[in-house]
Amino acid sequence: MRAGPSQEEIRRHNLGALLRHVHLGGPTSRAELTSRMGLNRSTIMALTADLTAAGLVREELPRETGRAGRPSLVVRPESARVYVFALDVGVDRLVAARVGLGGTILDRREAVRRRGPFSLDEIVGPLAGFARQMHRKTRPDTVCVGVAAAFSGGVSRSDGVIRFGPNMGSVDVPFAEEMARRLAFGLPVTVGNDANLAALAEHTRGVGVGCRDLVYLHGDVGIGGGVIVNGQLLGGHEGFGGEIGHMIVNPKGRPCGCGSLGCLEAEVGERAVLEAAGRFGAQMGRDAVRAVVDAADRGDIVAQAALSRVGDWLGLGVANLVNVFNPEMVVFGGMLREVYLGSAAQVRSRLAVDALPPSRDSLRLRTSALGDDATLVGAAELAFAQVLADPLEVLARAGS
Ligand SMILES: [Zn+2]
């Protein structure tokens, strides 16, 4: 018979749970932590004391209580002291940010990236440069507890190798290893698929907070996604799952970058929108898609027809996802936010026909709350995962 968890394991678990509460919920009173975590007051006090001694949180008197009696101390994350580096490798841009415990973006750097195939050095070089610049500006008493990157492509979960990046011409690139080497912070770099990380970000900090089952669709040049089932990201056997963009909606349709025909990405991605509107080539990117939606709003019939066509395919794709996963919410992020806003009626009428009534009736369709930062916020949360799992151990290692 296996013995139950030891006192030490329970304490470690509780330390992580308390830190997660203030990391995601912001400053929280001891009294509230006591009721939310279902632990007694003296346990909360002891856990808070340990986290305070490690420099992860601090306690202070609340500004105003409005109640008589002794106020409960407020526990707040040490956002200026404990931080991570979050990196975002998009098709059009590179972003590096220093993000404090609690999710505050303390500093950031961004560069425009030319589209197309890249050498590893062209990505790792600027990002490492940005991170080192920001690192030099930090005070001596600050501590970096993690580094993570969001990458627009298929990432192997175990080793951070980019297995495929159809829009970037990349195959089997040892991104995590090279990034860690160039940063030389003595920390491993964790890498995740950008749309998966954006899904997690919307789930923990965005429009999907409190939602256990959620499907997130992310539009960049391609279409990615993340499926959250019972609070967990669905990754599949090797972590390549959730490739919503390559769900085939139109088998005789437009060619896709993956080699197939009529994938959702081929029918509703940036190129499809701009070609249908007769605007492909002149200007690309999210602004160009936004311009199509604006033109449709002003009565441009070509733009309206383009959005109607794209919205029809988008609705079909969403109907399939709704029938398979029965999500509580579907979230449209990245460029798909614009596409959805410009074609919501079409999407809804498709759902009315193709989604099964029991799944459709309670479904909420929403746009991303984190906007362009969803992937970056997701990378920051990935970087914080270790310290939230075992706060004292990670801090002892980072401080040594
Ligand atoms: Zn495809």
mmCIF file of N, CA, C and O and ligand atoms in Angstrom, residues 245-246 256-260 263 265, ligand 1:
data_model
loop_
_atom_site.group_PDB
_atom_site.id
_atom_site.type_symbol
_atom_site.label_atom_id
_atom_site.label_comp_id
_atom_site.label_asym_id
_atom_site.label_seq_id
_atom_site.Cartn_x
_atom_site.Cartn_y
_atom_site.Cartn_z
ATOM 1 N N GLY A 245 -6.308 24.905 -36.785
ATOM 2 C CA GLY A 245 -6.135 25.506 -38.114
ATOM 3 C C GLY A 245 -6.081 24.483 -39.234
ATOM 4 O O GLY A 245 -6.364 24.803 -40.387
ATOM 5 N N HIS A 246 -5.690 23.247 -38.899
ATOM 6 C CA HIS A 246 -5.570 22.224 -39.946
ATOM 7 C C HIS A 246 -6.717 21.222 -39.912
ATOM 8 O O HIS A 246 -6.612 20.120 -40.475
ATOM 9 N N CYS A 256 -3.474 24.645 -48.529
ATOM 10 C CA CYS A 256 -2.980 25.095 -47.231
ATOM 11 C C CYS A 256 -1.461 24.934 -47.189
ATOM 12 O O CYS A 256 -0.915 24.077 -47.884
ATOM 13 N N GLY A 257 -0.806 25.693 -46.356
ATOM 14 C CA GLY A 257 0.647 25.611 -46.184
ATOM 15 C C GLY A 257 1.120 24.236 -45.745
ATOM 16 O O GLY A 257 2.279 23.873 -45.959
ATOM 17 N N CYS A 258 0.227 23.440 -45.153
ATOM 18 C CA CYS A 258 0.603 22.114 -44.650
ATOM 19 C C CYS A 258 0.606 21.077 -45.769
ATOM 20 O O CYS A 258 1.023 19.946 -45.563
ATOM 21 N N GLY A 259 0.112 21.457 -46.967
ATOM 22 C CA GLY A 259 0.082 20.522 -48.089
ATOM 23 C C GLY A 259 -1.306 19.961 -48.359
ATOM 24 O O GLY A 259 -1.531 19.317 -49.383
ATOM 25 N N SER A 260 -2.243 20.206 -47.457
ATOM 26 C CA SER A 260 -3.597 19.698 -47.631
ATOM 27 C C SER A 260 -4.475 20.755 -48.318
ATOM 28 O O SER A 260 -3.992 21.827 -48.700
ATOM 29 N N CYS A 263 -8.110 23.409 -45.329
ATOM 30 C CA CYS A 263 -8.003 23.506 -43.874
ATOM 31 C C CYS A 263 -8.660 24.813 -43.437
ATOM 32 O O CYS A 263 -8.757 25.764 -44.222
ATOM 33 N N GLU A 265 -7.455 27.074 -41.720
ATOM 34 C CA GLU A 265 -6.462 28.128 -41.944
ATOM 35 C C GLU A 265 -6.482 28.640 -43.386
ATOM 36 O O GLU A 265 -6.370 29.839 -43.639
HETATM 37 ZN ZN ZN B 1 -3.426 22.783 -43.305
#
